[in-house]
Coordinates of C-alpha atoms in Angstrom, one line a residue:
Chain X
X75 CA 0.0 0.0 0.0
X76 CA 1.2 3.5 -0.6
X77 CA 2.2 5.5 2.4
X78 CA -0.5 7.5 4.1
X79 CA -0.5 11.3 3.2
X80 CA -1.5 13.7 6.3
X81 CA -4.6 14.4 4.0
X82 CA -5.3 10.5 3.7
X83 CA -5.2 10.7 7.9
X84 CA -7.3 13.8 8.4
X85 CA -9.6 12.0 6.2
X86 CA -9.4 8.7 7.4
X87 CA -9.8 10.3 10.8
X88 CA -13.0 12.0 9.6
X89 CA -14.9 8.5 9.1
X90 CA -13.5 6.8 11.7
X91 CA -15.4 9.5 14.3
X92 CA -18.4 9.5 12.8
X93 CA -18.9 6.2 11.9
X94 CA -18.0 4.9 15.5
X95 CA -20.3 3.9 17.8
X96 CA -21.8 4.3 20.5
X97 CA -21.0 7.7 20.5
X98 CA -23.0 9.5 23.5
X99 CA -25.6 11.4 21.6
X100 CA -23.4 12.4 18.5
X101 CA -24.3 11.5 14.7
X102 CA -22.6 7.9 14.5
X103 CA -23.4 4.9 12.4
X104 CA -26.7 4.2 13.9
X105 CA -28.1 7.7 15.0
X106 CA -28.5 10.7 12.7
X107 CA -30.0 14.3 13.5
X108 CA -33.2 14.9 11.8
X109 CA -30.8 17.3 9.4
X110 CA -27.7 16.3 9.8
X111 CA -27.1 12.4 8.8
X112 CA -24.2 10.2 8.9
X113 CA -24.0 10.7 4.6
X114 CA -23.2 14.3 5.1
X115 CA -20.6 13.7 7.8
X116 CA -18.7 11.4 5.2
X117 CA -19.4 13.4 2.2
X118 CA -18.0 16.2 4.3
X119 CA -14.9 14.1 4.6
X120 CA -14.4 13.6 1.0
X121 CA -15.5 16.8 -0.1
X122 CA -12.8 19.0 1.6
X123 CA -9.9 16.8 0.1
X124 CA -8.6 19.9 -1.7
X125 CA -8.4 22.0 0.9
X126 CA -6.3 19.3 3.5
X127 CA -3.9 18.9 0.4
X128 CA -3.7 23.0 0.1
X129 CA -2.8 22.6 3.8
X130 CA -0.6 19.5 3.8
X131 CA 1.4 21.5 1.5
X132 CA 1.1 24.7 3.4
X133 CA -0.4 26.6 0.3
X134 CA -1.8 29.9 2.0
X135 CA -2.4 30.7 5.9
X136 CA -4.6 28.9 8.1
X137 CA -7.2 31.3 7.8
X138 CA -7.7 31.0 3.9
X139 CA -7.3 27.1 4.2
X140 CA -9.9 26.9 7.0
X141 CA -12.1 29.2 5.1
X142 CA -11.5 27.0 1.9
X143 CA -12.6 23.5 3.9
X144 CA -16.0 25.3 4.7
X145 CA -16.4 26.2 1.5
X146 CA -15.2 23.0 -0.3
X147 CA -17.7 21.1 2.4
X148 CA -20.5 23.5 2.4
X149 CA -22.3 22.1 -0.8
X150 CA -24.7 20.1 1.0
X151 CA -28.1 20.4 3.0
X152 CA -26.4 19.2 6.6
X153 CA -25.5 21.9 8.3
X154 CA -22.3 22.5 10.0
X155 CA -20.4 19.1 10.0
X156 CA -16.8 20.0 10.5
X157 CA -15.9 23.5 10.8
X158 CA -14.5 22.8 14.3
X159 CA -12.6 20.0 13.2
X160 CA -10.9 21.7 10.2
X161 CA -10.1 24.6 12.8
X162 CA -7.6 21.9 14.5
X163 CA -6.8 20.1 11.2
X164 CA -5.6 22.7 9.2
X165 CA -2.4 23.5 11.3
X166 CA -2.0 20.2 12.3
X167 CA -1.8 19.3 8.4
X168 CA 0.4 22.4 7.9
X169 CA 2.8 21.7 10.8
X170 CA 2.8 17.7 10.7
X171 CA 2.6 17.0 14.9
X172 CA 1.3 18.9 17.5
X173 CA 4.9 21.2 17.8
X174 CA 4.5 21.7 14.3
X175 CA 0.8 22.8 14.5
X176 CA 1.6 24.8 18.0
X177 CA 4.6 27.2 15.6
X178 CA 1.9 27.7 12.9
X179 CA -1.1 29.1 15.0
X180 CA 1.7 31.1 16.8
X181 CA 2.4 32.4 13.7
X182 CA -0.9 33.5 12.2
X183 CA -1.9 37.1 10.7
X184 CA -4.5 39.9 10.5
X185 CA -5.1 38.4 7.1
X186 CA -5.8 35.2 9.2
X187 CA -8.1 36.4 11.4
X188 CA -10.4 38.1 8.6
X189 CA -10.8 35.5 6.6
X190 CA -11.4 32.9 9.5
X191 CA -14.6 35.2 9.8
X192 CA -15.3 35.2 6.7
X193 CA -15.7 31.5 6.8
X194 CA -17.5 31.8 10.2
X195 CA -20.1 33.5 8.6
X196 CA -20.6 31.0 6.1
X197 CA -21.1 28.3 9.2
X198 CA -24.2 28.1 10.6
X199 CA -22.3 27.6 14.1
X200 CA -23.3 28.4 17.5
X201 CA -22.2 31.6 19.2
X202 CA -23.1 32.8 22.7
X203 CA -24.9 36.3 22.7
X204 CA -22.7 39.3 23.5
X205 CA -19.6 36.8 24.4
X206 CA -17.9 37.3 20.8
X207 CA -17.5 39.3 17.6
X208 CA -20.5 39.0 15.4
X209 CA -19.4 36.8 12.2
X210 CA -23.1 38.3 10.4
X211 CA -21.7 41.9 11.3
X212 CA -19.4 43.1 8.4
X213 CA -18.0 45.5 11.1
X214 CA -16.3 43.2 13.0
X215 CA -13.9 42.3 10.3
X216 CA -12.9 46.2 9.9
X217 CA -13.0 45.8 14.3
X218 CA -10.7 43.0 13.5
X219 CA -8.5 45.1 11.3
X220 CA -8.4 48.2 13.6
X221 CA -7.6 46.6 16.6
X222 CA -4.5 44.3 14.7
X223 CA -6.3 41.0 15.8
X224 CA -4.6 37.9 14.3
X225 CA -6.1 34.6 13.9
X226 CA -4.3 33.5 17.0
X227 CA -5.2 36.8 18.8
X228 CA -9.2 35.3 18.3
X229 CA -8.7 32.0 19.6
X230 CA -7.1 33.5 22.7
X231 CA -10.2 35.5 23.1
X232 CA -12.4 32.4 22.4
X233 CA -10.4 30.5 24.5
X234 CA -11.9 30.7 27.8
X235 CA -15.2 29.9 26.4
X236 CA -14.4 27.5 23.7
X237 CA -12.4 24.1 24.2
X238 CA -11.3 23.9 19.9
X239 CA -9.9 27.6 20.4
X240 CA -8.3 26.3 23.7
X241 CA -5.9 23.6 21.9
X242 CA -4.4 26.4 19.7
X243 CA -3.5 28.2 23.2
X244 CA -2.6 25.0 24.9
X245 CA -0.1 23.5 23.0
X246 CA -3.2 21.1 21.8
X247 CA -3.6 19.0 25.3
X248 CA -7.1 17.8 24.9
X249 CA -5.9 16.6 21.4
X250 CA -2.6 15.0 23.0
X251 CA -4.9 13.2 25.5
X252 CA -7.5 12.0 22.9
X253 CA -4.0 10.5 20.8
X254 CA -3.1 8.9 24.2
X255 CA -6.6 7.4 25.1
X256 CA -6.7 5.9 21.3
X257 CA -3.4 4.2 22.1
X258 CA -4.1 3.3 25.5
X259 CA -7.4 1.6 24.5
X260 CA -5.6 -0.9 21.2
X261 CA -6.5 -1.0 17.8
X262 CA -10.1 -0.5 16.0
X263 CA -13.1 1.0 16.2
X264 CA -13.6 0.5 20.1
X265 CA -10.7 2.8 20.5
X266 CA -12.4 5.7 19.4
X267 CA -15.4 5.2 21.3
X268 CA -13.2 4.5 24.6
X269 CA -11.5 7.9 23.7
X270 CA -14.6 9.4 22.8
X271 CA -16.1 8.8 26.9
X272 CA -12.8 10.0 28.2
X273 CA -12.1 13.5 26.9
X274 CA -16.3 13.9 27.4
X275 CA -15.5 12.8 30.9
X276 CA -12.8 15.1 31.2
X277 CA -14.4 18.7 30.6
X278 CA -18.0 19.8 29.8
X279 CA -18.6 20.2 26.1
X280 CA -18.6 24.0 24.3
X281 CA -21.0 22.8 22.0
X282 CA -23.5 21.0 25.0
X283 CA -22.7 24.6 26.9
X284 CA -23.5 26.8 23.9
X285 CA -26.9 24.6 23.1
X286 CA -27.7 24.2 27.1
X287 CA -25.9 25.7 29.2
X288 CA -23.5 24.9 31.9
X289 CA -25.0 22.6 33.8
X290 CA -26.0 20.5 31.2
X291 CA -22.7 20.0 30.3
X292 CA -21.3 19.2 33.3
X293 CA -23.9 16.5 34.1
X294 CA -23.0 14.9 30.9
X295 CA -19.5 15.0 31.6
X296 CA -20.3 13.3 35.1
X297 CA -22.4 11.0 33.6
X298 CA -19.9 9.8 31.2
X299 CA -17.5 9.3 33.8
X300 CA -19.8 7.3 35.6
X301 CA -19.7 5.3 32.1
X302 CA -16.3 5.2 32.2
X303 CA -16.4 3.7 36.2
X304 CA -19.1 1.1 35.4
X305 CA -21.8 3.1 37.0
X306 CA -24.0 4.2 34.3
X307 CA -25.0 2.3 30.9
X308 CA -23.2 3.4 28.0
X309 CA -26.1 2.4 25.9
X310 CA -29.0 4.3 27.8
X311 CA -26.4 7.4 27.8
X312 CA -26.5 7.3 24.4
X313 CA -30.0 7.2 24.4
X314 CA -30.7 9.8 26.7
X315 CA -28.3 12.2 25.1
X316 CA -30.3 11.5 21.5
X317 CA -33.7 12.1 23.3
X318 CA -33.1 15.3 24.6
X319 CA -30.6 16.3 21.8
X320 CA -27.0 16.8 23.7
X321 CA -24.9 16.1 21.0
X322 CA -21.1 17.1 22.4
X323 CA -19.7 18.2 19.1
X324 CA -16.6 19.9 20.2
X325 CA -15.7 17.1 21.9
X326 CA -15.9 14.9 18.2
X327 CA -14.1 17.4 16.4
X328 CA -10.9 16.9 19.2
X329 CA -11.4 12.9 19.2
X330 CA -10.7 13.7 14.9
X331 CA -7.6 16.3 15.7
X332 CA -6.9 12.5 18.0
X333 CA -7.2 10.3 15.4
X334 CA -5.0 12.7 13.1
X335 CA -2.4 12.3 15.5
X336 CA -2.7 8.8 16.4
X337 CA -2.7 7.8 13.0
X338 CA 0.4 9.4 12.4
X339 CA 2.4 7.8 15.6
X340 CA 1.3 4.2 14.1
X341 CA -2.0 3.4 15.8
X342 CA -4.1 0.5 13.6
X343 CA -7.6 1.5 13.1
X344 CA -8.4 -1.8 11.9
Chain J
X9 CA -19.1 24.9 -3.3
X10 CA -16.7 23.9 -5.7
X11 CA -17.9 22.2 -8.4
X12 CA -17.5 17.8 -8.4
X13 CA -15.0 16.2 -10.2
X14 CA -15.3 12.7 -12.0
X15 CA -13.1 11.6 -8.6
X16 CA -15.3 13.2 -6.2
X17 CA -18.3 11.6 -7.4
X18 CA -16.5 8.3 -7.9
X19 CA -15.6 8.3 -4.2
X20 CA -19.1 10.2 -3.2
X21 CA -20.6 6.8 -4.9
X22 CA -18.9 4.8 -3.2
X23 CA -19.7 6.0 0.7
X24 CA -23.3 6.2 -0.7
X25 CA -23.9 2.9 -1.9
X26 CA -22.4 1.5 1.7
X27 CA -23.6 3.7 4.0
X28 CA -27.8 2.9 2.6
X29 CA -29.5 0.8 4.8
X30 CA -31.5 -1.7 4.8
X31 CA -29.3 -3.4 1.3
X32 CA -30.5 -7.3 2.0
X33 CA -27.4 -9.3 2.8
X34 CA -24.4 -6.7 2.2
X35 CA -22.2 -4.7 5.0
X36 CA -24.7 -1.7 5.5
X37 CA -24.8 1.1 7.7
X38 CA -26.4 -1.6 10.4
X39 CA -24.0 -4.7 9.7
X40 CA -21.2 -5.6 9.3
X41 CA -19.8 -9.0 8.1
X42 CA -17.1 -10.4 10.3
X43 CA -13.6 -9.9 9.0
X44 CA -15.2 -7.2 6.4
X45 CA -16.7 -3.6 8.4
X46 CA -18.0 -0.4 7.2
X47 CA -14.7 1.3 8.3
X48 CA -13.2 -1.0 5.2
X49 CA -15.6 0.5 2.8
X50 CA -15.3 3.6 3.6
X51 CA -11.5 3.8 4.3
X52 CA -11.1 1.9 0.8
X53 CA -13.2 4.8 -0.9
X54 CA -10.9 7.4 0.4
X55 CA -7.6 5.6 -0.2
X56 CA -8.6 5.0 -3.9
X57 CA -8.3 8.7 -4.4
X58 CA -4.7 8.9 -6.2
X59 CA -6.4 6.1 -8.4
X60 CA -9.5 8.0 -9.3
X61 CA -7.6 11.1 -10.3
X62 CA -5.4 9.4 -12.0
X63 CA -8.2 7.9 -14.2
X64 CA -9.8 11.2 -14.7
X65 CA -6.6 12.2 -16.1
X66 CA -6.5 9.5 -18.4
X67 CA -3.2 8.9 -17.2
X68 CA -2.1 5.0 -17.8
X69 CA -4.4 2.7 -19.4
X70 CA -7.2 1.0 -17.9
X71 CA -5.6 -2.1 -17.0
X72 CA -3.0 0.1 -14.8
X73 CA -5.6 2.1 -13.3
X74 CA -7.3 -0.5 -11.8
X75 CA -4.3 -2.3 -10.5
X76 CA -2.8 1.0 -8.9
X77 CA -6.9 1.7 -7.2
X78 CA -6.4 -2.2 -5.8
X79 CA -3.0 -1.5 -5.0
X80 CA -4.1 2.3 -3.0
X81 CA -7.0 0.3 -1.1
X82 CA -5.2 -3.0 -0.2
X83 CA -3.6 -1.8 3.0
X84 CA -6.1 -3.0 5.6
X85 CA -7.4 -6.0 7.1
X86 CA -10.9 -6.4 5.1
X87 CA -10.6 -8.0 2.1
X88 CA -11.5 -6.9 -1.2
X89 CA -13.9 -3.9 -1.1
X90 CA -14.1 -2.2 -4.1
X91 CA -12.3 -4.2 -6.9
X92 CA -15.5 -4.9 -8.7
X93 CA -16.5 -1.7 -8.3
X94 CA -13.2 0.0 -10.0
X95 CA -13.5 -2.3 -12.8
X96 CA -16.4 -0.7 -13.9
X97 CA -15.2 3.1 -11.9
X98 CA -12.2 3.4 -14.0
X99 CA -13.1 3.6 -17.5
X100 CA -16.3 5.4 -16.3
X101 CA -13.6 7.8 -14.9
X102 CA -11.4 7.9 -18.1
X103 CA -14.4 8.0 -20.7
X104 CA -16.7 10.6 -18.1
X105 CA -19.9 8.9 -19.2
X106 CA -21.2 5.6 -20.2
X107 CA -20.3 6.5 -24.2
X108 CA -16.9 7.7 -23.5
X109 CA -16.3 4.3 -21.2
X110 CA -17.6 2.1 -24.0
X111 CA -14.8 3.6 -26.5
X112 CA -12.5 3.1 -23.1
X113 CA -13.3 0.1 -22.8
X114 CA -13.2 -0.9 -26.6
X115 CA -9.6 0.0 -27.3
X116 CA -8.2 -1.7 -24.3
X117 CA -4.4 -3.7 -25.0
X118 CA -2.8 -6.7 -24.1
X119 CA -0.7 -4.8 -21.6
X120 CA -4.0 -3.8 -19.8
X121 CA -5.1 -7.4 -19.6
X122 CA -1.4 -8.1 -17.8
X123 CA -1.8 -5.2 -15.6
X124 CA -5.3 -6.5 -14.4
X125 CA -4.4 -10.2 -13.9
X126 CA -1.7 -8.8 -12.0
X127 CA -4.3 -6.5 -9.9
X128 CA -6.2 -9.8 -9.7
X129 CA -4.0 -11.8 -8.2
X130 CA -3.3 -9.1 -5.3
X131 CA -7.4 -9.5 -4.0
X132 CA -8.9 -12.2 -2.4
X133 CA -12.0 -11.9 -5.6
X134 CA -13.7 -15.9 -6.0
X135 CA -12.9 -17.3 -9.0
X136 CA -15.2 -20.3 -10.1
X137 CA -12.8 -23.3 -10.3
X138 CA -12.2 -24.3 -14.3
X139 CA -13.7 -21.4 -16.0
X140 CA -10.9 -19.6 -15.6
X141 CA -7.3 -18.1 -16.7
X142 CA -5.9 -19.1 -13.0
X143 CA -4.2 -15.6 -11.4
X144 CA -2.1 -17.4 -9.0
X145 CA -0.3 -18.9 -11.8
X146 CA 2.1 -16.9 -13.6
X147 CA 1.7 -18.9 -16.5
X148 CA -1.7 -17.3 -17.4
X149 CA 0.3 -14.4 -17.7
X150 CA 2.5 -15.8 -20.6
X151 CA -0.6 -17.1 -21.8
X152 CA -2.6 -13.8 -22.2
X153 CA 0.6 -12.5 -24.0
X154 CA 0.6 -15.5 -26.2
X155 CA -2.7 -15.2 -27.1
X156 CA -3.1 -11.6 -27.7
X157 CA -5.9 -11.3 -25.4
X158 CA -6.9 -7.7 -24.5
X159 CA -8.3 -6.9 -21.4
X160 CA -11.7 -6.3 -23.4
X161 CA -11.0 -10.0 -24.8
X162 CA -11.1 -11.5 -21.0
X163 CA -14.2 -9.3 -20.0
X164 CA -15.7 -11.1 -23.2
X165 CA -14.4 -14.2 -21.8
X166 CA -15.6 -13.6 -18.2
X167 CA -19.0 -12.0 -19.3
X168 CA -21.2 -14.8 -19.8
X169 CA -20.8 -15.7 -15.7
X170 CA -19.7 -12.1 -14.4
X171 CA -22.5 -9.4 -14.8
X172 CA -19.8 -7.1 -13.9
X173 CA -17.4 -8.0 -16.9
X174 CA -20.8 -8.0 -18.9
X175 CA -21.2 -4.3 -18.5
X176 CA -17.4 -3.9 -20.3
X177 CA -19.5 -5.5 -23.1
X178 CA -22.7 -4.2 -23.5
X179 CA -22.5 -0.7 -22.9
X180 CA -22.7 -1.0 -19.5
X181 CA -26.6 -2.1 -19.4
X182 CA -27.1 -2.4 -16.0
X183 CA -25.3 0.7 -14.7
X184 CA -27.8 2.8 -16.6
X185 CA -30.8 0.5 -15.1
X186 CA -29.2 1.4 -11.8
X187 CA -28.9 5.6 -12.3
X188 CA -32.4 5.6 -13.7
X189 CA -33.9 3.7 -11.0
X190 CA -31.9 6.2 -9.1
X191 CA -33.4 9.2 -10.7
X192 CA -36.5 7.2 -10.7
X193 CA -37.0 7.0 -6.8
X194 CA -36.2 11.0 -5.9
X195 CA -32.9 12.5 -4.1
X196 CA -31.3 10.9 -1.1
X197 CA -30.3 7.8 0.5
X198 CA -33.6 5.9 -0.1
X199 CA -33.4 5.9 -3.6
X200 CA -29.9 3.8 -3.7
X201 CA -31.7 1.1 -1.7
X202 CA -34.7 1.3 -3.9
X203 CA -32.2 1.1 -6.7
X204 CA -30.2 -1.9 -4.9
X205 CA -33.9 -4.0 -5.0
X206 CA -34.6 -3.5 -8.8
X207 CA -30.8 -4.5 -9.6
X208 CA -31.3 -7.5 -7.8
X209 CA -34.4 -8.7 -9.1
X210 CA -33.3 -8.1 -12.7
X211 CA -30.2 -10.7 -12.5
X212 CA -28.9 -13.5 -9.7
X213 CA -25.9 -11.7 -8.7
X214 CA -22.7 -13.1 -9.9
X215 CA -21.2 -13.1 -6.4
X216 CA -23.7 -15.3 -5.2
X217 CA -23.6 -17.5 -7.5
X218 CA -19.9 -18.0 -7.4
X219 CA -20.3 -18.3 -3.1
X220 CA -23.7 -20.1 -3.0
X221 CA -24.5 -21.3 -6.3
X222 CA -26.5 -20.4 -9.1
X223 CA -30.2 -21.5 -7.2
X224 CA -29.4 -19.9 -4.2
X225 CA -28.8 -16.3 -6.7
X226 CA -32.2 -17.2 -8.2
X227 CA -34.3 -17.4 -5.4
X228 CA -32.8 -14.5 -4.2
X229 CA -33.3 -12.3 -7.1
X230 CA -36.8 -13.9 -6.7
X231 CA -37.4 -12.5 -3.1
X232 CA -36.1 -9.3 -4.2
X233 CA -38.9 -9.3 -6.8
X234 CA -41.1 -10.0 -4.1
X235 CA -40.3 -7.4 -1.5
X236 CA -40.6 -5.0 -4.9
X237 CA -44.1 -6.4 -4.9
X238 CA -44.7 -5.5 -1.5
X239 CA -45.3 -9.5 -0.6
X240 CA -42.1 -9.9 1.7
X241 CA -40.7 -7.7 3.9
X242 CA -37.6 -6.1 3.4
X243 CA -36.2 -6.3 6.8
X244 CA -36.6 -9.7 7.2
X245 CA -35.5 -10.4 4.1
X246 CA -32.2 -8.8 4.8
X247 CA -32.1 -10.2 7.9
X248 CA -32.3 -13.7 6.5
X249 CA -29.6 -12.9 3.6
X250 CA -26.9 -12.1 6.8
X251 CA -27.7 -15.1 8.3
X252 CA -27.2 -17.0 4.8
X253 CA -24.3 -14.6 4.5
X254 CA -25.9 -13.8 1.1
X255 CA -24.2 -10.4 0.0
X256 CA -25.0 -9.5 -3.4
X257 CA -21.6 -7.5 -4.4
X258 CA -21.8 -7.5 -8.0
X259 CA -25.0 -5.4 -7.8
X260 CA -23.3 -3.6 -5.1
X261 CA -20.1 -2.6 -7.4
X262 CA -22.5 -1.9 -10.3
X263 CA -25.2 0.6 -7.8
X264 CA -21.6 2.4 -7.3
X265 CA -20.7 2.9 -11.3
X266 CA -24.8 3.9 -11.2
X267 CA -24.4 6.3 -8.5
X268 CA -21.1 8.0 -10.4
X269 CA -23.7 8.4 -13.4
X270 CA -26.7 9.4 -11.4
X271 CA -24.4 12.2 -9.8
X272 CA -22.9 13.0 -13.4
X273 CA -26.8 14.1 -14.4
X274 CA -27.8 15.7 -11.6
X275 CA -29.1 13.3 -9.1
X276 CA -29.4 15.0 -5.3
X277 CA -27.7 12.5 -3.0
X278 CA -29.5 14.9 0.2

């Protein structure tokens, strides 16, 4: 077989998150969204090829590859499916490893930063009122401008608020302990799942926090400790999660920044 | 969103025609068959990619093509997946339509027929004992060459007990069944198991025959016929084709090359 290419492992990470399961109240193999379906999660993956090559080969800045993954991916009728991912993807494909990713969001621009928005805008992803620039207002880019924001410069904002902006200030340590979890739990499919329950377990979801609220998140992220202790069914989780629609999507997009990385240190997905 | 490529719909096809569910007695979105999982399909569809550009290029002939897609895909644990389907993918690819493949197809070389024995020999693909040019044996090699065959020649050979080498010959018949029942049944994922049903109870499935034998393939074209008459049901029905392990995967490679076409004219896969 030919060698994997780091656009061949963001991909293959792509389907191997989605398609896993049981994954607590996420999209997976046997659980779609009334919009949002597992074929648009996988077209998704294919669909931004050009744009993980663009970045495999560093052509442009992070912001203009981000923005050209949403736009290479926004052709169907699902929604959002992996604008957070591609957020951690892109400088992980541009930098190779998490040191290389960690140099190139310390590196990023202005330039970055605007068209990062642009993108934004063209996402139809969750923001909480008042807490951050709005992406709909064409006077935040010249904000962005005026007050010499780079793309790095936004995350930091974000940051406090938003777990995917939080691993380009961290040095990516939820990604580093998704990688770890996927090793720690063997090869295949199980892994991801077994990953999946531990970074949930870990820290309450932005996504769960942004859709409802705080508390919400934290009781899922207790409950899927208690998973992860043999307290709780993983199965009824699920379920419960489904029925009243927390779906921890930040979390996903980390366990695929994990996968990315795993991948690339030798882990066997099948 | 940037317009498809002959690749992109190729590989679109291909996570399509997997991911429907219920397709009686194949992996599906719901099953898998033991050594053989969704992640293999899917994983395969992505890994083809260098392949499917490569056909869309025209670069190489189609004998090459196909051994470099089996060669980019053979690097897991699941057995063949697609080799069926990039027999009828890559001049599809090459040609962009069903007329251009049919000239592909017709001006095929001796070299081409090398280059897919050799492809042959590197999948695990059921040959039926007797009938044919063995690809174990180098000396079918020297053979070929002696004879002059083209790769057309062996499709020719192969196509009265392969429906998938009979579509190299008659102008790909069944593939344009498949993308009009596709158009037939409306956008989305229903209409490639609706699609799947009327394949299969036009023909008994070569595969089936080869595994199972040609009354086993009957009777289950006949039961397809009969969920399409609304007198069995079609979960059971898959159901007992698992059990059987019944998998129909020459209608499944040739839904894929109808998929690629359906796409091609317009066909909404959301």
């Amino acid at each position: 077989m030919r060698p994997l290419t780091r656009a061949d492992r963001a991909q293959l990470a792509m389907i191997l998150e989605v398609s896993a399961y049981p994954k607590p109240g996420n999209v997976d193999r046997c659980h779609d969204y009334e919009t949002t379906r597992l074929e648009h999660f996988l077209a998704s993956a294919i669909l931004a090829r050009p744009a993980l090559e663009a970045a495999e080969r560093s052509e442009g800045g992070p912001g203009a590859l981000i923005h050209q993954a949403v736009e290479c991916t926004s052709g169907h009728r699902g929604g959002n499916t992996h604008f957070g991912a591609f957020i951690l993807l892109i400088p992980l494909l541009m930098g190779g490893d998490i040191p290389g990713a960690t140099r190139v969001v310390g590196s990023t621009t202005v330039d970055d930063a605007v068209e990062f928005y642009r993108a934004f805008g063209k996402t139809e992803v969750r923001v909480i009122q008042g807490h951050e620039l709005d992406v709909h207002d064409p006077s935040s880019i010249m904000e962005i401008r005026s007050r010499g924001m780079t793309l790095y410069d936004l995350m930091l904002f974000s940051a406090p608020r938003d777990m995917v902006a939080r691993e380009w200030i961290n040095g990516f340590e939820m990604t580093r302990r998704g990688a770890d979890l996927i090793h720690a739990a063997g090869s295949g499919q199980q892994a991801v799942v077994e990953a999946f329950l531990g970074l949930l377990s870990l820290e309450p979801d932005t996504f769960v926090i942004k859709k409802h609220g705080p508390d919400v998140a934290s009781k899922t992220m207790e409950k899927a400790r208690e998973v992860r202790e043999g307290l709780r069914d993983l199965q009824a989780f699920d379920q419960e999660c489904i029925d009243k629609k927390i779906n921890p999507g930040s979390i996903a997009d980390i366990i695929i920044a994990a996968l990315y990385i795993a991948l690339g240190e030798g882990w066997e997905w099948d």
